[in-house]
């Protein structure tokens, strides 16, 4: 599935599900990617953490490059790192399709978004649960993806923060008023019990980690997240 196909999923009134590989078994990475793709994943989410901006350390471009060899689905690389401009080129060259920076971690989001576009990748900007939507609204005409965190980033398996849903609703309103076309993604605590509220608020891409990779049946987990009402 390409990025344009994801937009068609939205146009059809459905949502895309992006399994977060942070929750996968890295000792069986190929099997995990294959199983999630067979189970209906629309894209894969890769959480890059530096141990500074967030209190955890995960992986770098080498892992993105490895995943790129395993799937043709879009790779959604979420940079939870300080000074993201120093690494955008490396993650782009590794095979990312969309690169998302945190507005809280970037000294110059407009510059960084321009760097992402310059590498031919889709541009994403992310906000934490306590960051107001006004902090990123000025960049809405320069992005392809808005990622709203529904947990504080750093570790998987956290509980969903429902208060962020009002920010998704506000972003959707602003997008409509300005005639823009970026997609809206939500990440954190997404499961069949929370995805319905996320969809109703306007989320179009649902990132799910443990609620997919910690289950016995990935296809059923993805279906339940996508179809929850």
Coordinates of C-alpha atoms in Angstrom, one line a residue:
X1 CA 0.0 0.0 0.0
X2 CA 1.4 3.4 -0.9
X3 CA 0.8 6.8 0.7
X4 CA -1.8 7.7 -2.0
X5 CA -3.6 4.4 -1.2
X6 CA -3.7 5.4 2.5
X7 CA -5.5 8.6 1.4
X8 CA -8.0 6.5 -0.5
X9 CA -8.6 4.4 2.6
X10 CA -9.6 7.6 4.3
X11 CA -11.8 8.7 1.4
X12 CA -13.6 5.4 1.7
X13 CA -14.5 6.1 5.3
X14 CA -12.1 3.6 6.8
X15 CA -8.9 3.9 8.8
X16 CA -5.4 2.6 8.4
X17 CA -3.7 0.5 11.1
X18 CA 0.0 0.9 11.7
X19 CA 1.5 -1.8 13.9
X20 CA 4.4 -0.3 16.0
X21 CA 7.4 -2.5 15.7
X22 CA 8.7 -1.4 19.1
X23 CA 6.4 -4.1 20.5
X24 CA 7.5 -6.8 18.1
X25 CA 10.0 -9.7 18.9
X26 CA 13.2 -8.4 17.3
X27 CA 14.7 -11.9 17.4
X28 CA 12.0 -12.9 14.9
X29 CA 11.7 -9.6 13.0
X30 CA 11.0 -11.1 9.5
X31 CA 8.3 -13.4 10.9
X32 CA 6.7 -10.5 12.8
X33 CA 6.7 -8.2 9.9
X34 CA 5.3 -10.9 7.6
X35 CA 2.6 -11.9 10.1
X36 CA 1.5 -8.3 10.6
X37 CA 1.4 -7.7 6.9
X38 CA -0.6 -10.8 6.2
X39 CA -2.9 -9.8 9.1
X40 CA -3.9 -6.5 7.3
X41 CA -1.3 -3.9 8.4
X42 CA -1.5 -0.9 6.2
X43 CA 1.9 0.5 7.2
X44 CA 4.5 0.1 9.9
X45 CA 5.4 2.5 12.6
X46 CA 9.0 2.8 13.8
X47 CA 9.7 4.5 17.1
X48 CA 13.2 6.0 17.3
X49 CA 14.2 7.2 20.8
X50 CA 17.4 8.8 21.8
X51 CA 17.4 8.5 25.6
X52 CA 17.4 12.3 25.9
X53 CA 14.2 13.7 24.5
X54 CA 12.4 10.6 25.9
X55 CA 13.6 8.3 28.7
X56 CA 14.3 5.3 26.5
X57 CA 16.7 4.2 23.8
X58 CA 15.6 2.1 20.9
X59 CA 17.2 1.9 17.4
X60 CA 18.6 3.9 14.5
X61 CA 18.7 3.9 10.7
X62 CA 20.1 0.3 10.5
X63 CA 16.9 -1.1 11.8
X64 CA 14.8 1.0 9.4
X65 CA 17.0 -0.3 6.6
X66 CA 16.5 -3.9 7.7
X67 CA 12.7 -3.5 7.8
X68 CA 12.8 -1.9 4.4
X69 CA 14.1 -5.1 3.0
X70 CA 11.2 -7.1 4.6
X71 CA 8.2 -5.1 3.3
X72 CA 6.9 -2.8 0.6
X73 CA 4.4 -1.2 3.0
X74 CA 5.1 2.4 3.9
X75 CA 7.5 3.0 6.8
X76 CA 6.3 5.7 9.2
X77 CA 9.5 6.7 11.1
X78 CA 8.7 8.6 14.3
X79 CA 11.8 10.6 15.5
X80 CA 11.5 11.0 19.3
X81 CA 15.0 12.6 19.3
X82 CA 16.6 16.0 20.0
X83 CA 18.1 17.9 17.1
X84 CA 16.2 15.7 14.5
X85 CA 17.7 17.7 11.6
X86 CA 21.1 16.0 12.2
X87 CA 19.6 12.6 11.4
X88 CA 16.8 13.2 8.8
X89 CA 19.0 12.3 5.9
X90 CA 20.1 9.0 7.4
X91 CA 16.6 7.9 8.2
X92 CA 15.4 9.0 4.7
X93 CA 18.2 7.1 3.0
X94 CA 17.4 4.0 5.1
X95 CA 14.0 3.7 3.5
X96 CA 11.5 5.7 5.5
X97 CA 8.5 6.9 3.6
X98 CA 7.3 9.4 6.1
X99 CA 9.5 11.0 8.8
X100 CA 7.8 12.7 11.8
X101 CA 9.6 15.2 14.1
X102 CA 8.4 16.4 17.5
X103 CA 7.7 20.1 17.6
X104 CA 8.9 20.0 21.2
X105 CA 12.3 18.7 20.1
X106 CA 13.0 20.8 17.0
X107 CA 14.6 24.2 17.2
X108 CA 13.3 25.0 13.7
X109 CA 10.4 22.7 12.6
X110 CA 10.0 24.6 9.3
X111 CA 13.6 23.9 8.4
X112 CA 13.3 20.3 9.4
X113 CA 10.1 19.7 7.5
X114 CA 11.8 21.3 4.5
X115 CA 14.7 18.9 4.9
X116 CA 12.3 15.9 4.9
X117 CA 10.6 17.2 1.7
X118 CA 14.0 17.7 0.2
X119 CA 14.7 14.0 0.6
X120 CA 11.5 13.2 -1.2
X121 CA 9.7 11.9 1.9
X122 CA 6.4 12.7 3.4
X123 CA 6.6 15.3 6.2
X124 CA 5.1 14.7 9.7
X125 CA 5.0 16.7 12.9
X126 CA 4.1 15.3 16.3
X127 CA 2.8 16.7 19.5
X128 CA 2.8 15.3 23.0
X129 CA -0.3 15.0 25.1
X130 CA 0.3 18.3 26.9
X131 CA 1.2 20.3 23.8
X132 CA -1.6 22.5 22.5
X133 CA -2.6 22.2 18.9
X134 CA -1.8 25.9 18.4
X135 CA 1.9 25.0 18.7
X136 CA 1.8 23.2 15.4
X137 CA -1.1 24.9 13.5
X138 CA 1.3 27.2 11.7
X139 CA 2.9 24.2 10.0
X140 CA -0.3 22.6 8.8
X141 CA 0.2 23.7 5.2
X142 CA 3.6 22.2 5.2
X143 CA 2.9 18.7 6.4
X144 CA 1.5 15.4 5.1
X145 CA 0.9 13.9 8.6
X146 CA -0.1 15.2 12.0
X147 CA 0.7 12.7 14.8
X148 CA -1.0 13.2 18.1
X149 CA 0.4 11.3 21.0
X150 CA -2.2 9.7 23.3
X151 CA 0.5 8.7 25.8
X152 CA 3.7 10.4 26.9
X153 CA 6.4 9.0 24.6
X154 CA 9.1 6.7 25.9
X155 CA 7.7 3.3 26.5
X156 CA 5.1 1.0 25.0
X157 CA 2.0 -0.4 26.7
X158 CA 0.9 2.8 28.4
X159 CA -2.7 3.8 29.1
X160 CA -4.7 5.9 26.6
X161 CA -5.2 9.6 27.5
X162 CA -8.6 10.5 26.2
X163 CA -8.2 14.2 26.7
X164 CA -6.1 14.4 23.5
X165 CA -9.1 13.6 21.4
X166 CA -10.2 17.2 21.5
X167 CA -6.9 18.2 19.8
X168 CA -7.7 15.8 16.9
X169 CA -11.1 17.3 16.5
X170 CA -9.6 20.8 16.5
X171 CA -6.9 19.7 13.9
X172 CA -9.6 18.3 11.7
X173 CA -11.6 21.5 11.9
X174 CA -8.6 23.6 11.0
X175 CA -7.7 21.3 8.2
X176 CA -11.2 21.6 6.7
X177 CA -11.3 25.4 7.1
X178 CA -8.0 25.8 5.3
X179 CA -8.7 23.2 2.6
X180 CA -5.7 21.1 3.5
X181 CA -5.1 17.4 3.1
X182 CA -2.7 16.1 5.7
X183 CA -3.6 12.9 7.5
X184 CA -4.2 12.6 11.2
X185 CA -2.5 9.8 13.2
X186 CA -2.8 8.8 16.8
X187 CA -0.3 6.8 18.8
X188 CA -0.5 5.4 22.3
X189 CA -2.8 3.0 24.1
X190 CA -4.7 2.1 20.9
X191 CA -6.7 -1.1 21.2
X192 CA -10.2 -2.2 20.3
X193 CA -11.5 -0.5 23.4
X194 CA -10.0 2.9 22.5
X195 CA -9.9 2.9 18.7
X196 CA -13.6 3.7 18.3
X197 CA -13.2 7.0 20.2
X198 CA -10.1 7.8 18.2
X199 CA -11.8 7.2 14.9
X200 CA -14.9 9.3 15.9
X201 CA -12.6 12.2 16.8
X202 CA -11.1 12.2 13.4
X203 CA -8.0 10.0 13.6
X204 CA -7.3 8.3 10.3
X205 CA -4.2 6.2 11.1
X206 CA -4.1 4.2 14.3
X207 CA -0.7 3.1 15.7
X208 CA -1.0 -0.1 17.7
X209 CA 1.9 -1.9 19.4
X210 CA 1.2 -4.3 22.1
X211 CA -2.4 -4.7 21.1
X212 CA -1.2 -6.3 17.9
X213 CA 2.2 -7.9 18.7
X214 CA 1.2 -9.2 22.2
X215 CA -1.8 -11.2 20.8
X216 CA -2.0 -14.7 19.4
X217 CA -3.8 -13.6 16.2
X218 CA -2.5 -10.5 14.5
X219 CA -5.2 -10.5 11.8
X220 CA -8.0 -10.6 14.4
X221 CA -6.3 -7.9 16.5
X222 CA -5.9 -5.5 13.5
X223 CA -9.5 -6.2 12.4
X224 CA -10.9 -5.5 15.8
X225 CA -9.0 -2.2 16.0
X226 CA -10.1 -1.1 12.5
X227 CA -13.7 -2.1 12.9
X228 CA -14.4 -1.1 16.5
X229 CA -17.5 1.0 16.9

